[in-house]
PDB file of N, CA and C in Angstrom:
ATOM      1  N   UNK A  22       0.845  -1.173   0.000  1.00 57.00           N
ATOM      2  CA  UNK A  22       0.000   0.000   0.000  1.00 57.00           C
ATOM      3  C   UNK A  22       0.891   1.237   0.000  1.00 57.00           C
ATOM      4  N   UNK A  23       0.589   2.284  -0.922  1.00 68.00           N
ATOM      5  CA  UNK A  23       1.084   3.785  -0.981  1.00 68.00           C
ATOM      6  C   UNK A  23       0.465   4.554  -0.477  1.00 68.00           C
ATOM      7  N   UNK A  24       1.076   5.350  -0.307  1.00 72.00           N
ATOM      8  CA  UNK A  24       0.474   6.424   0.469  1.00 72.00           C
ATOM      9  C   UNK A  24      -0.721   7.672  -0.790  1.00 72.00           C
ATOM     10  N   UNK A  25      -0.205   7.119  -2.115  1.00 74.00           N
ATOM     11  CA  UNK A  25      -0.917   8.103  -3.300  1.00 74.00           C
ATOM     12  C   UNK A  25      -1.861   6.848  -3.852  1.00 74.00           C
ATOM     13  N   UNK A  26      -1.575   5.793  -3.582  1.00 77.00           N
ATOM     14  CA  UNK A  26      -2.696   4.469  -3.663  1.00 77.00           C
ATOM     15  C   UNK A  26      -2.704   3.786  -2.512  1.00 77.00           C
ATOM     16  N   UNK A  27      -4.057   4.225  -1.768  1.00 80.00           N
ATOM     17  CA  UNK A  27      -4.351   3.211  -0.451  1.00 80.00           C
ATOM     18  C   UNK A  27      -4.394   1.512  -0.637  1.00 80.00           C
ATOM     19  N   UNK A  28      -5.078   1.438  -1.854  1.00 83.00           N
ATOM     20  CA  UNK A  28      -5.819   0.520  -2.206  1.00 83.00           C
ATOM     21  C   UNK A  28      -5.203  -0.335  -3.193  1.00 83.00           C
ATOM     22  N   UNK A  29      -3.893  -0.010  -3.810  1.00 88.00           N
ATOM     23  CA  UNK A  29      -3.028  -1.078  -4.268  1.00 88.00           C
ATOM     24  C   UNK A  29      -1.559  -0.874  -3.289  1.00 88.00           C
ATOM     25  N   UNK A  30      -1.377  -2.456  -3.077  1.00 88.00           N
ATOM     26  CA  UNK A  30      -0.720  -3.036  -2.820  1.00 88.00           C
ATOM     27  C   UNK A  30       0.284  -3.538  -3.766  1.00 88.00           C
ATOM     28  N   UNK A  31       1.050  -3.555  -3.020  1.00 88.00           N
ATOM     29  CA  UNK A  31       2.739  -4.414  -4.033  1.00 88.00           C
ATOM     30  C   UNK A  31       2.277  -5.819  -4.563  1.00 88.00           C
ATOM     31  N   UNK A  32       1.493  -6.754  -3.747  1.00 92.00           N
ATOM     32  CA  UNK A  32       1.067  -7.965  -4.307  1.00 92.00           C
ATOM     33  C   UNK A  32      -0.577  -7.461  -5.183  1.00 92.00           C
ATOM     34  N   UNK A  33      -0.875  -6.854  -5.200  1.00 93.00           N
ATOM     35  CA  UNK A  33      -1.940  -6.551  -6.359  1.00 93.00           C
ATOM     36  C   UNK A  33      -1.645  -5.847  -7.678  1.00 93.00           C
ATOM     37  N   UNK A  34      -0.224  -4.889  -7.182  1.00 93.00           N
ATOM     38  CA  UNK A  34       0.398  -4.181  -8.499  1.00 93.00           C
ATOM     39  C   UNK A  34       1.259  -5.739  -9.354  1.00 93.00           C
ATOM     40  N   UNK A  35       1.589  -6.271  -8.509  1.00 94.00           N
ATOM     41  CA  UNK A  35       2.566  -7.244  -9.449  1.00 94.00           C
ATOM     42  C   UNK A  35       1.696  -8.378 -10.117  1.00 94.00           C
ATOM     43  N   UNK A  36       0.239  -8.081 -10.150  1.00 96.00           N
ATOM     44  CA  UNK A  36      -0.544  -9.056 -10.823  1.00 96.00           C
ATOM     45  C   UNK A  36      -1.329  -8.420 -12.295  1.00 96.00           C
ATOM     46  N   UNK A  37      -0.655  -7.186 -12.074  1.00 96.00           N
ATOM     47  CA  UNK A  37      -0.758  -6.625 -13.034  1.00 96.00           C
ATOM     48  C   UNK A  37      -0.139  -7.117 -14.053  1.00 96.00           C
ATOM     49  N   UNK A  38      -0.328  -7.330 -15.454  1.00 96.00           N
ATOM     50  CA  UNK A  38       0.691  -7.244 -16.806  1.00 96.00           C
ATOM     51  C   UNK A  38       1.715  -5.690 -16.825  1.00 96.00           C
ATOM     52  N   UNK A  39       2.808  -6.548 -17.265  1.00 95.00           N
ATOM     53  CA  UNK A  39       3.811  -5.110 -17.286  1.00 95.00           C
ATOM     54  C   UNK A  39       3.491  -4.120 -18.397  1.00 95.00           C
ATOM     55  N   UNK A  40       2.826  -4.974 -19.201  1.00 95.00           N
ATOM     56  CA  UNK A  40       1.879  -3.634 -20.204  1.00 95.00           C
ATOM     57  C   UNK A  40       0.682  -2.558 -19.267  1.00 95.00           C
ATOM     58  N   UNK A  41       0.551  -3.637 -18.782  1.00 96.00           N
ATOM     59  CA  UNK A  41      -0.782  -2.646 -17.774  1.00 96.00           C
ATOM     60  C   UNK A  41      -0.346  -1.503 -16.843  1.00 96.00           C
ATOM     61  N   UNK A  42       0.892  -2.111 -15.987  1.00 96.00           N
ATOM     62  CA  UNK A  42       1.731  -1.381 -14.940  1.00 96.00           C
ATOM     63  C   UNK A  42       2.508  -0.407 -16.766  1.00 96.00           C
ATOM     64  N   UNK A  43       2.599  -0.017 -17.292  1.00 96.00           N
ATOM     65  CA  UNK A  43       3.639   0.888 -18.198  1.00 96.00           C
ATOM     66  C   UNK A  43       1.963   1.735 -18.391  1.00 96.00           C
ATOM     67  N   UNK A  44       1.238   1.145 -19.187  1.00 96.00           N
ATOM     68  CA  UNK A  44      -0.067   2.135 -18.896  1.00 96.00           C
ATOM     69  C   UNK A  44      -0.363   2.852 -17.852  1.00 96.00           C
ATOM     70  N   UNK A  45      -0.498   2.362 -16.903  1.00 96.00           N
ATOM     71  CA  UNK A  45      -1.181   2.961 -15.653  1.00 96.00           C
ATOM     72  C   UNK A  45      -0.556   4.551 -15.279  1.00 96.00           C
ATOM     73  N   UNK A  46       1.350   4.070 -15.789  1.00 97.00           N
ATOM     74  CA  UNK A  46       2.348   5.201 -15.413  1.00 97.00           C
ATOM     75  C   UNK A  46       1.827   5.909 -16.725  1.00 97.00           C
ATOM     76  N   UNK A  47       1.908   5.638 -17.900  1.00 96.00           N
ATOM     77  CA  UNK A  47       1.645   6.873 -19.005  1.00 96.00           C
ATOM     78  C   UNK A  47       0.294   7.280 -18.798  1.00 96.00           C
ATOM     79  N   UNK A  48      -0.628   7.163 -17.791  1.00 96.00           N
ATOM     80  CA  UNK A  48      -2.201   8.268 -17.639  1.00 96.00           C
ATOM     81  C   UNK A  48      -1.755   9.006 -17.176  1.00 96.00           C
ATOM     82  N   UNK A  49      -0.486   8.749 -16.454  1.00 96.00           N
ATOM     83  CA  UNK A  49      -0.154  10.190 -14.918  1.00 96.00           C
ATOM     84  C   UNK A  49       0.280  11.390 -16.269  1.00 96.00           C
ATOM     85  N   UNK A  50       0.812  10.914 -17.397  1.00 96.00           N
ATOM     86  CA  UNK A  50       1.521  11.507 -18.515  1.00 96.00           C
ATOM     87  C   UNK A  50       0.554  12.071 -19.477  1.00 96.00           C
ATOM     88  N   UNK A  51      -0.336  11.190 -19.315  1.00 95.00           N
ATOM     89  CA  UNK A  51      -1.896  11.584 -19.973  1.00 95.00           C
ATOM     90  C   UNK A  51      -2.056  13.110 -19.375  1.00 95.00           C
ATOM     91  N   UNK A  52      -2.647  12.785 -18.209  1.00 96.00           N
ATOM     92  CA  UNK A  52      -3.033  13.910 -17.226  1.00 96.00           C
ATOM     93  C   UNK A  52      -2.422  14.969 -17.328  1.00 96.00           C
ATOM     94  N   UNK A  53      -1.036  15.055 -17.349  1.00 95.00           N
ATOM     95  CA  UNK A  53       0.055  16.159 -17.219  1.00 95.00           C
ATOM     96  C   UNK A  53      -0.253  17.129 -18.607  1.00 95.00           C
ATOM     97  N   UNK A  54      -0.262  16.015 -19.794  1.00 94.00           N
ATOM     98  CA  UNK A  54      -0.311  16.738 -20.712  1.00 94.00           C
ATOM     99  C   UNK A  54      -1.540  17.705 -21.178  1.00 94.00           C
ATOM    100  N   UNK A  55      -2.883  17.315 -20.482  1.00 94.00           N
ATOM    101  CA  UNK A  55      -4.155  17.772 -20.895  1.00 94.00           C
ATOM    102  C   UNK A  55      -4.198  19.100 -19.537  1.00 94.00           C
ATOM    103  N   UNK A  56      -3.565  18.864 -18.311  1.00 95.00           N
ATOM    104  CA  UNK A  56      -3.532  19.980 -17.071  1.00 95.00           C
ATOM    105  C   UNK A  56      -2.283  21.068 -17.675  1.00 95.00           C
ATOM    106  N   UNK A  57      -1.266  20.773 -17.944  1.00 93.00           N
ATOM    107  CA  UNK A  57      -0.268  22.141 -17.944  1.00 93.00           C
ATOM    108  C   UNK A  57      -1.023  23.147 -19.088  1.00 93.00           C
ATOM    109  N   UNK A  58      -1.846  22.986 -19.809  1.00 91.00           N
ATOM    110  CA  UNK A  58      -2.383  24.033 -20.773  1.00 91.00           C
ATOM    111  C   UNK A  58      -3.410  24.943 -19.983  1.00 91.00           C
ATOM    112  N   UNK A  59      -4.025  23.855 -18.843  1.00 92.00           N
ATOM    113  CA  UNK A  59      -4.979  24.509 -18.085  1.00 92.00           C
ATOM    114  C   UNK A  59      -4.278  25.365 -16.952  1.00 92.00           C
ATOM    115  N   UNK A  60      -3.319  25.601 -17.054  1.00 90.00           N
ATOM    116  CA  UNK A  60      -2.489  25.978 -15.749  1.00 90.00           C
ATOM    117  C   UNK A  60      -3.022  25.202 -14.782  1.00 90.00           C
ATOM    118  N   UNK A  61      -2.583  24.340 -14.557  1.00 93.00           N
ATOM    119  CA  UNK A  61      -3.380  23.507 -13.350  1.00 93.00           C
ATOM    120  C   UNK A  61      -1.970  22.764 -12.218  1.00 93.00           C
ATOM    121  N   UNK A  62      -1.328  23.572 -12.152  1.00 93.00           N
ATOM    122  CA  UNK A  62      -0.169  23.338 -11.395  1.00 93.00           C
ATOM    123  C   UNK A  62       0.000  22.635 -10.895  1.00 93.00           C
ATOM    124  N   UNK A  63      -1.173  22.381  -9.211  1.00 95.00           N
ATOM    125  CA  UNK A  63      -0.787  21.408  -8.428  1.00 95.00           C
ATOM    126  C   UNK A  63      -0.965  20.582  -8.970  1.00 95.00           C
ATOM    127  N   UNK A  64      -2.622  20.221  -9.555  1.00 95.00           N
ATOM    128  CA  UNK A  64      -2.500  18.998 -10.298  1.00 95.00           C
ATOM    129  C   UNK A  64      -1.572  18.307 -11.293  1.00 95.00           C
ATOM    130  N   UNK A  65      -0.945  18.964 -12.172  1.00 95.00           N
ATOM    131  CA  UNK A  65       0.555  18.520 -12.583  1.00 95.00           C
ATOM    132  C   UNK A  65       0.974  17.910 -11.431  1.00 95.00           C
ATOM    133  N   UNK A  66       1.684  18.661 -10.463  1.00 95.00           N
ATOM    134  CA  UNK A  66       2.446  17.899  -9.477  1.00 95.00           C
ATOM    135  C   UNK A  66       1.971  16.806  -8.645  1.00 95.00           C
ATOM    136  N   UNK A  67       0.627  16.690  -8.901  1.00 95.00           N
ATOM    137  CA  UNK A  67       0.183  15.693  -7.983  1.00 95.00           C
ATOM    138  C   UNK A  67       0.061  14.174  -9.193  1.00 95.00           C
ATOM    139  N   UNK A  68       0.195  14.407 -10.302  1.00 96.00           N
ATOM    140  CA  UNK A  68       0.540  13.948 -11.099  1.00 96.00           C
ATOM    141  C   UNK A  68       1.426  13.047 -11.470  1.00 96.00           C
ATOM    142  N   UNK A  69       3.005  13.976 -11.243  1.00 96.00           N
ATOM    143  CA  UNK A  69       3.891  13.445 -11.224  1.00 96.00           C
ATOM    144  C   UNK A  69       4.378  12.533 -10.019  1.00 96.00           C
ATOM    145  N   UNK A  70       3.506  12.943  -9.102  1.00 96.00           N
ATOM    146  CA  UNK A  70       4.084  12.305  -7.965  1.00 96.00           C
ATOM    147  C   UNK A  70       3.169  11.016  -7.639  1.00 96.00           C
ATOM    148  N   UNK A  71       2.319  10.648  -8.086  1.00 96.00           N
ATOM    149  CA  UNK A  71       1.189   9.311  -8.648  1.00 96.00           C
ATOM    150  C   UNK A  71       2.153   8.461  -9.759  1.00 96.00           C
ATOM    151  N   UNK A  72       3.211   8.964 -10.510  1.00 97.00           N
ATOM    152  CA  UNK A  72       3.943   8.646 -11.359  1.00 97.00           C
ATOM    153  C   UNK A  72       5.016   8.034 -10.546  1.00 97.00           C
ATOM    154  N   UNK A  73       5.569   9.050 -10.032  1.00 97.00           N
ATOM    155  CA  UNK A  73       6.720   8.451  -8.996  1.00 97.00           C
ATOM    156  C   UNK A  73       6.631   7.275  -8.444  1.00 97.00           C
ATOM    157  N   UNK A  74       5.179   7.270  -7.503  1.00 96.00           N
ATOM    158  CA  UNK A  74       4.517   6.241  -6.512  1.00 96.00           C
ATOM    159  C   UNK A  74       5.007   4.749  -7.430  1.00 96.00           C
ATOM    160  N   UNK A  75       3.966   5.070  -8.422  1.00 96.00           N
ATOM    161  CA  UNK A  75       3.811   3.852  -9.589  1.00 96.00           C
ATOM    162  C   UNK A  75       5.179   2.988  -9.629  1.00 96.00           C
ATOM    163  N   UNK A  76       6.013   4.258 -10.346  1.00 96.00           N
ATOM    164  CA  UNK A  76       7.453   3.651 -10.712  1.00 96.00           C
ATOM    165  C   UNK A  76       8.030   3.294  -8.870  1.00 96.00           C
ATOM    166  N   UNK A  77       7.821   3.461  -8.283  1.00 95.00           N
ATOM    167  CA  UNK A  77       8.715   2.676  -7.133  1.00 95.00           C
ATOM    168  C   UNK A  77       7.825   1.032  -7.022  1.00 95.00           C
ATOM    169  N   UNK A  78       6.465   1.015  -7.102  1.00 94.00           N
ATOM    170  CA  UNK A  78       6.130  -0.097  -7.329  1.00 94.00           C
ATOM    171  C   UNK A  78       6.839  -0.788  -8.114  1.00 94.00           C
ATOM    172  N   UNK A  79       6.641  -0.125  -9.165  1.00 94.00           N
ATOM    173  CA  UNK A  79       7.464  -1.417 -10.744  1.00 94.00           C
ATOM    174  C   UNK A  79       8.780  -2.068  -9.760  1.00 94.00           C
ATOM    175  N   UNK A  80       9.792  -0.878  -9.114  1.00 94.00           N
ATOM    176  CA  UNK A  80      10.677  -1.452  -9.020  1.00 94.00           C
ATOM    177  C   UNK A  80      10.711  -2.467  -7.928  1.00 94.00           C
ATOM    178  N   UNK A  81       9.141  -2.728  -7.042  1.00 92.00           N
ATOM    179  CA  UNK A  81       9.723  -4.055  -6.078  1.00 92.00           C
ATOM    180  C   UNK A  81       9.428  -4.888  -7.478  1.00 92.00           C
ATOM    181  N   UNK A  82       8.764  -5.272  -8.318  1.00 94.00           N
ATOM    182  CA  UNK A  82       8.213  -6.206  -9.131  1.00 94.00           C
ATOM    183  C   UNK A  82       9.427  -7.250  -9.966  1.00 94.00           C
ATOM    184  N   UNK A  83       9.558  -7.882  -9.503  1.00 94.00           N
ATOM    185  CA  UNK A  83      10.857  -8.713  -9.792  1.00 94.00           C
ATOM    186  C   UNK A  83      11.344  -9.236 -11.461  1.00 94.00           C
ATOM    187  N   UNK A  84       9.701  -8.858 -12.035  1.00 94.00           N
ATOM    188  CA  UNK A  84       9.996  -8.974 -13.588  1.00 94.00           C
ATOM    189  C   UNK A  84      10.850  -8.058 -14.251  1.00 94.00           C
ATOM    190  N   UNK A  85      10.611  -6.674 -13.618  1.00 94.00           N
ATOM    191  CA  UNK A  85      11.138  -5.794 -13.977  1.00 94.00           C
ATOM    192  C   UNK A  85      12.966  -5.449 -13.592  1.00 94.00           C
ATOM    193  N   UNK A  86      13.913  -6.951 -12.873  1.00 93.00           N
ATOM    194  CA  UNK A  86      14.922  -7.168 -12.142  1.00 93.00           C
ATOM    195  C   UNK A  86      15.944  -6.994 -13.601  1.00 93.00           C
ATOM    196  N   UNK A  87      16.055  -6.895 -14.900  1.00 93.00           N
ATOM    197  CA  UNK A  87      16.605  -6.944 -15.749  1.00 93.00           C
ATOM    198  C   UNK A  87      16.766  -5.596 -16.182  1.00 93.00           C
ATOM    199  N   UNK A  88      16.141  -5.161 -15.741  1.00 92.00           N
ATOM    200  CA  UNK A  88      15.873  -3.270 -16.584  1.00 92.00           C
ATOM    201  C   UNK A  88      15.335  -2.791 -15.232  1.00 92.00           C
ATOM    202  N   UNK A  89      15.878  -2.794 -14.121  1.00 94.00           N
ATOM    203  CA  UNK A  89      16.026  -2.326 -12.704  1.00 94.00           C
ATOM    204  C   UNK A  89      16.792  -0.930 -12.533  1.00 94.00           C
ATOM    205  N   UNK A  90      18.538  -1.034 -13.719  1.00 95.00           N
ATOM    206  CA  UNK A  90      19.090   0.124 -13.997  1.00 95.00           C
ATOM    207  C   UNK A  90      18.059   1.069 -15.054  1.00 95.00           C
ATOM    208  N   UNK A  91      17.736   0.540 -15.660  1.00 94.00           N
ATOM    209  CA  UNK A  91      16.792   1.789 -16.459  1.00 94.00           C
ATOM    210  C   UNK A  91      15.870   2.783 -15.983  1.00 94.00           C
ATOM    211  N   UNK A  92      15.098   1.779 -15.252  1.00 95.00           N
ATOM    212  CA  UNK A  92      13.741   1.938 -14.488  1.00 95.00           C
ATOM    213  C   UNK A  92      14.402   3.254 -13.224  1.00 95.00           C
ATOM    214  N   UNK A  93      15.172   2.641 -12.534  1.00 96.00           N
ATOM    215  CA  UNK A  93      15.537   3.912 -11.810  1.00 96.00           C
ATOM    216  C   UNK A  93      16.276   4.847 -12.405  1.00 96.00           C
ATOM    217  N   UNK A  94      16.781   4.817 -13.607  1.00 97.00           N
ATOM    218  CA  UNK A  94      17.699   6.066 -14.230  1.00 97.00           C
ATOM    219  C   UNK A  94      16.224   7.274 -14.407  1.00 97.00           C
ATOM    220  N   UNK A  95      15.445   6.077 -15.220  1.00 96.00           N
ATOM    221  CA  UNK A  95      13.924   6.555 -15.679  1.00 96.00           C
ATOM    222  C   UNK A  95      13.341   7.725 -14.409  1.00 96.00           C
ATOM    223  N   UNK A  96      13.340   7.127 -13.135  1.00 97.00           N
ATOM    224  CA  UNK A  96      12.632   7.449 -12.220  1.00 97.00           C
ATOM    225  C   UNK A  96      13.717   8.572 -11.675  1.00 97.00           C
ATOM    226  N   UNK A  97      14.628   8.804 -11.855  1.00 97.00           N
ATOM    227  CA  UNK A  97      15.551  10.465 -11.760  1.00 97.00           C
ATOM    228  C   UNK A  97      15.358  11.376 -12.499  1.00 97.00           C
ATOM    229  N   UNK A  98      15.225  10.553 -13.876  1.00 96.00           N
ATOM    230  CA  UNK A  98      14.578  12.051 -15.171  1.00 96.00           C
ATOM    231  C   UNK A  98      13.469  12.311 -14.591  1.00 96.00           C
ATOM    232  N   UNK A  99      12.493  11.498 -14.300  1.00 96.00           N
ATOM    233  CA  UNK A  99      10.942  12.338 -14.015  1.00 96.00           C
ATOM    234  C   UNK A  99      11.209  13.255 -12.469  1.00 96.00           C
ATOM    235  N   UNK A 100      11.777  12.511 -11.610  1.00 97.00           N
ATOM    236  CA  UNK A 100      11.980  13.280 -10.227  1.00 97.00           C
ATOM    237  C   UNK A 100      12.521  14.778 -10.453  1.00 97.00           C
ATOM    238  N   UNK A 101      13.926  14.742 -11.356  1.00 96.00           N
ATOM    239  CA  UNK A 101      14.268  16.242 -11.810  1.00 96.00           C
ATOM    240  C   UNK A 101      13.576  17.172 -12.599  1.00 96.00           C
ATOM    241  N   UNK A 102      12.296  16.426 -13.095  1.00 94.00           N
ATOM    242  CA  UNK A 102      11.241  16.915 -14.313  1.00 94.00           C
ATOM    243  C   UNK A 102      10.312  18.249 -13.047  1.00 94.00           C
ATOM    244  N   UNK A 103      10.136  17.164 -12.161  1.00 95.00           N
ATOM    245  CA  UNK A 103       9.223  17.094 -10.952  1.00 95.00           C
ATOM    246  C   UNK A 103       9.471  18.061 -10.262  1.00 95.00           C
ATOM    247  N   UNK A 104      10.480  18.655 -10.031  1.00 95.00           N
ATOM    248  CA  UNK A 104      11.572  19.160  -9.084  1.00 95.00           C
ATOM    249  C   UNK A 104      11.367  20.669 -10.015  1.00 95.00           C
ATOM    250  N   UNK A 105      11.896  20.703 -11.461  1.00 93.00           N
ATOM    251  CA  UNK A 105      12.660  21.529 -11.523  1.00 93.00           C
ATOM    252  C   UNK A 105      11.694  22.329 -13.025  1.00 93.00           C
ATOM    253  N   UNK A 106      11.169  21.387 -13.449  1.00 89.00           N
ATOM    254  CA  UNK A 106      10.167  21.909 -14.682  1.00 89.00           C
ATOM    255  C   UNK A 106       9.430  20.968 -14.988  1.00 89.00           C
ATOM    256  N   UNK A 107       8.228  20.943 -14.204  1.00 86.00           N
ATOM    257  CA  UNK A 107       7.206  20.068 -14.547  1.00 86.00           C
ATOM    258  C   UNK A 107       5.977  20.800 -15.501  1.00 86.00           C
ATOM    259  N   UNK A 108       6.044  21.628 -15.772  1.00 88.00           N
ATOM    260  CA  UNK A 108       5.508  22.299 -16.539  1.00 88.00           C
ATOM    261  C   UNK A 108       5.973  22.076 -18.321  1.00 88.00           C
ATOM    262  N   UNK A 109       7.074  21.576 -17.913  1.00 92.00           N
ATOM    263  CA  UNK A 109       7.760  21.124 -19.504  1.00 92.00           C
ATOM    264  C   UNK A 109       7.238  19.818 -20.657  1.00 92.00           C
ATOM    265  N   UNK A 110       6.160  20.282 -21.547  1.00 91.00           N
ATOM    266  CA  UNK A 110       5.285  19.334 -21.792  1.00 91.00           C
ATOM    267  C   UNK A 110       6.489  18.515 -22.827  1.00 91.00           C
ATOM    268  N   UNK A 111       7.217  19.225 -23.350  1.00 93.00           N
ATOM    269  CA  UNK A 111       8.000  18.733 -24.185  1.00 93.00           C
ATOM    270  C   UNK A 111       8.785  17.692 -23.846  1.00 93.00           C
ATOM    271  N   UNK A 112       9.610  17.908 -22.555  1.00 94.00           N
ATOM    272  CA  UNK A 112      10.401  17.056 -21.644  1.00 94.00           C
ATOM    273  C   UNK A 112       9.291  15.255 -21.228  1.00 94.00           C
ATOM    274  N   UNK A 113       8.356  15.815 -20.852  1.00 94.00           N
ATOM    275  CA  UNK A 113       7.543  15.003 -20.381  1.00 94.00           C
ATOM    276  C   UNK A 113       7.201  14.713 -21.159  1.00 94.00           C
ATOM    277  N   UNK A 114       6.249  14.710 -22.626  1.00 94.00           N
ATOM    278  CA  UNK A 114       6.102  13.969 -23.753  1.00 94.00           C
ATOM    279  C   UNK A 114       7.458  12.523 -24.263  1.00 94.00           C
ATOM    280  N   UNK A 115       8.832  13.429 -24.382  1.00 94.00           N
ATOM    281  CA  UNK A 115      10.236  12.730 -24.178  1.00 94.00           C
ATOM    282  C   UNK A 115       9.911  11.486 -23.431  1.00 94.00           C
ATOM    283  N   UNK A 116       9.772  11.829 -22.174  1.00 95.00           N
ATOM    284  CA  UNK A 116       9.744  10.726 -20.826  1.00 95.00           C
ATOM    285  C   UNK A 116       8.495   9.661 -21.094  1.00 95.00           C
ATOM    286  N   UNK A 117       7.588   9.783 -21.862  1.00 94.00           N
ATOM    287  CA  UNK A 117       6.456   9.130 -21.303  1.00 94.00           C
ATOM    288  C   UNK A 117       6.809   8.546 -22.754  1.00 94.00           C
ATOM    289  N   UNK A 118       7.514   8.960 -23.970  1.00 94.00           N
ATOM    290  CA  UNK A 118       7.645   7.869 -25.164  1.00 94.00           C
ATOM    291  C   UNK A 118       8.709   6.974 -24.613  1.00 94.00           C
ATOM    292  N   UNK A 119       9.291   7.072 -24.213  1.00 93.00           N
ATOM    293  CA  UNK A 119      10.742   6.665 -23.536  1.00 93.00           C
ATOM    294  C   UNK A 119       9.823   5.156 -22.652  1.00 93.00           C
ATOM    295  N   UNK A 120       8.742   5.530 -21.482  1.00 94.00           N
ATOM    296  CA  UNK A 120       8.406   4.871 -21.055  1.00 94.00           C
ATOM    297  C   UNK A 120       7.321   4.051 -21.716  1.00 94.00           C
ATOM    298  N   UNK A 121       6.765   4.311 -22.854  1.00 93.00           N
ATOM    299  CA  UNK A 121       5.763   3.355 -23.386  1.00 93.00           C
ATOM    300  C   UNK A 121       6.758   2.591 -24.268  1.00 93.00           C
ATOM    301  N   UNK A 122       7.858   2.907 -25.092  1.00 90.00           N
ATOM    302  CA  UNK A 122       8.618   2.017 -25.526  1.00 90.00           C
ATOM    303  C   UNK A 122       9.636   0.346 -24.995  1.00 90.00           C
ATOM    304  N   UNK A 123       9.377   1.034 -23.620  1.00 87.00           N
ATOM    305  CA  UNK A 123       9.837  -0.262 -22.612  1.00 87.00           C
ATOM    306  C   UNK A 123       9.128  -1.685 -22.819  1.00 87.00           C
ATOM    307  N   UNK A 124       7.716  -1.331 -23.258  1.00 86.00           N
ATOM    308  CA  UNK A 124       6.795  -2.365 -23.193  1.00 86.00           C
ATOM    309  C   UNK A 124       6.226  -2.666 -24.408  1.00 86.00           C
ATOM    310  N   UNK A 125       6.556  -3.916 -25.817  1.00 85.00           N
ATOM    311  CA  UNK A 125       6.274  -3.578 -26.913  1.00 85.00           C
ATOM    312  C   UNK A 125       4.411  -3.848 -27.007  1.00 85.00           C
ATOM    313  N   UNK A 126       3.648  -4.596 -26.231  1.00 90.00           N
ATOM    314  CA  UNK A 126       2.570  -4.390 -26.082  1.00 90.00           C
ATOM    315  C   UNK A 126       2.075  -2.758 -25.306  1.00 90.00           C
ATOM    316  N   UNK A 127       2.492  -2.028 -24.375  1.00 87.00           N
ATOM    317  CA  UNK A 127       2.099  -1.078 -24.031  1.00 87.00           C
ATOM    318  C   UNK A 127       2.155  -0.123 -25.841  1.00 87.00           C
ATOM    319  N   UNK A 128       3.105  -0.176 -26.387  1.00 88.00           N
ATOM    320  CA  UNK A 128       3.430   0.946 -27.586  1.00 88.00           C
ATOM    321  C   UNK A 128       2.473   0.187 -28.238  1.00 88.00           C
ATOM    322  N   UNK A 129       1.756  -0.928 -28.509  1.00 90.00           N
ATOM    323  CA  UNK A 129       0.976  -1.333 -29.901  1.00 90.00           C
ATOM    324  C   UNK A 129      -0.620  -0.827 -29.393  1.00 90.00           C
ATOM    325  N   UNK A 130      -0.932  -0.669 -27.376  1.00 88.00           N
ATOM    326  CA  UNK A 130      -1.817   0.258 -27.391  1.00 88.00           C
ATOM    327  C   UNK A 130      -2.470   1.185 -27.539  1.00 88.00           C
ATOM    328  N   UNK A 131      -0.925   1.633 -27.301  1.00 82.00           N
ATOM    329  CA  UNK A 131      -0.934   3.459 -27.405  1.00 82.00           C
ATOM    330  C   UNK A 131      -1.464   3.646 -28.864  1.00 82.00           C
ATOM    331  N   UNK A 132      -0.912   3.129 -29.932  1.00 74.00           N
ATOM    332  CA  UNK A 132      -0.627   3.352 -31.583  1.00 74.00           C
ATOM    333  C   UNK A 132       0.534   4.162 -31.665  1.00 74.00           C
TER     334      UNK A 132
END
């Protein structure tokens, strides 16, 4: 259980498909992109930080033990995104192709 998800758990996130868990993280990316036009600030940040949550899940998920270095390199670009220009749709567009490409079923969702 997280503190930005009461209601999933580490053993309910890891029963997820890793296409599903790579989705779940690109809505927070969804969101970001449809709020920064609205000036919608916090919500951006509350955003990114539902993103964050996510990606620390992935990383107990033991499937994900092969691309463990990525996943957290991944999870520093968004933290400094987070930090320092989350308002940067461009940056964050970057990050969230970056992250649907991880998963070749997540990218054949997307289109």
């Amino acid at each position: 259980m997280t503190a930005l998800h009461p209601s999933l758990t580490i053993e309910k996130w890891q029963t997820f498909s890793q296409r599903d868990q790579i989705l779940n993280i690109a809505a927070e990316f969804s969101r970001i992109r449809n709020l920064v036009p609205q000036k919608q600030s916090k919500a951006v940040k509350e955003c990114y930080e539902r993103a964050l949550d996510l990606i620390d899940l992935l990383k107990s998920d033991l499937r994900w033990r092969h691309g463990l270095k990525e996943v957290c390199r991944f999870r520093e670009f968004l933290a400094e995104l987070y930090l320092n220009d989350a308002e940067n749709l461009l940056r964050s567009s970057e990050l969230e192709r970056i992250l649907i490409y991880w998963n070749g079923e997540a990218a054949a969702a997307i289109g």
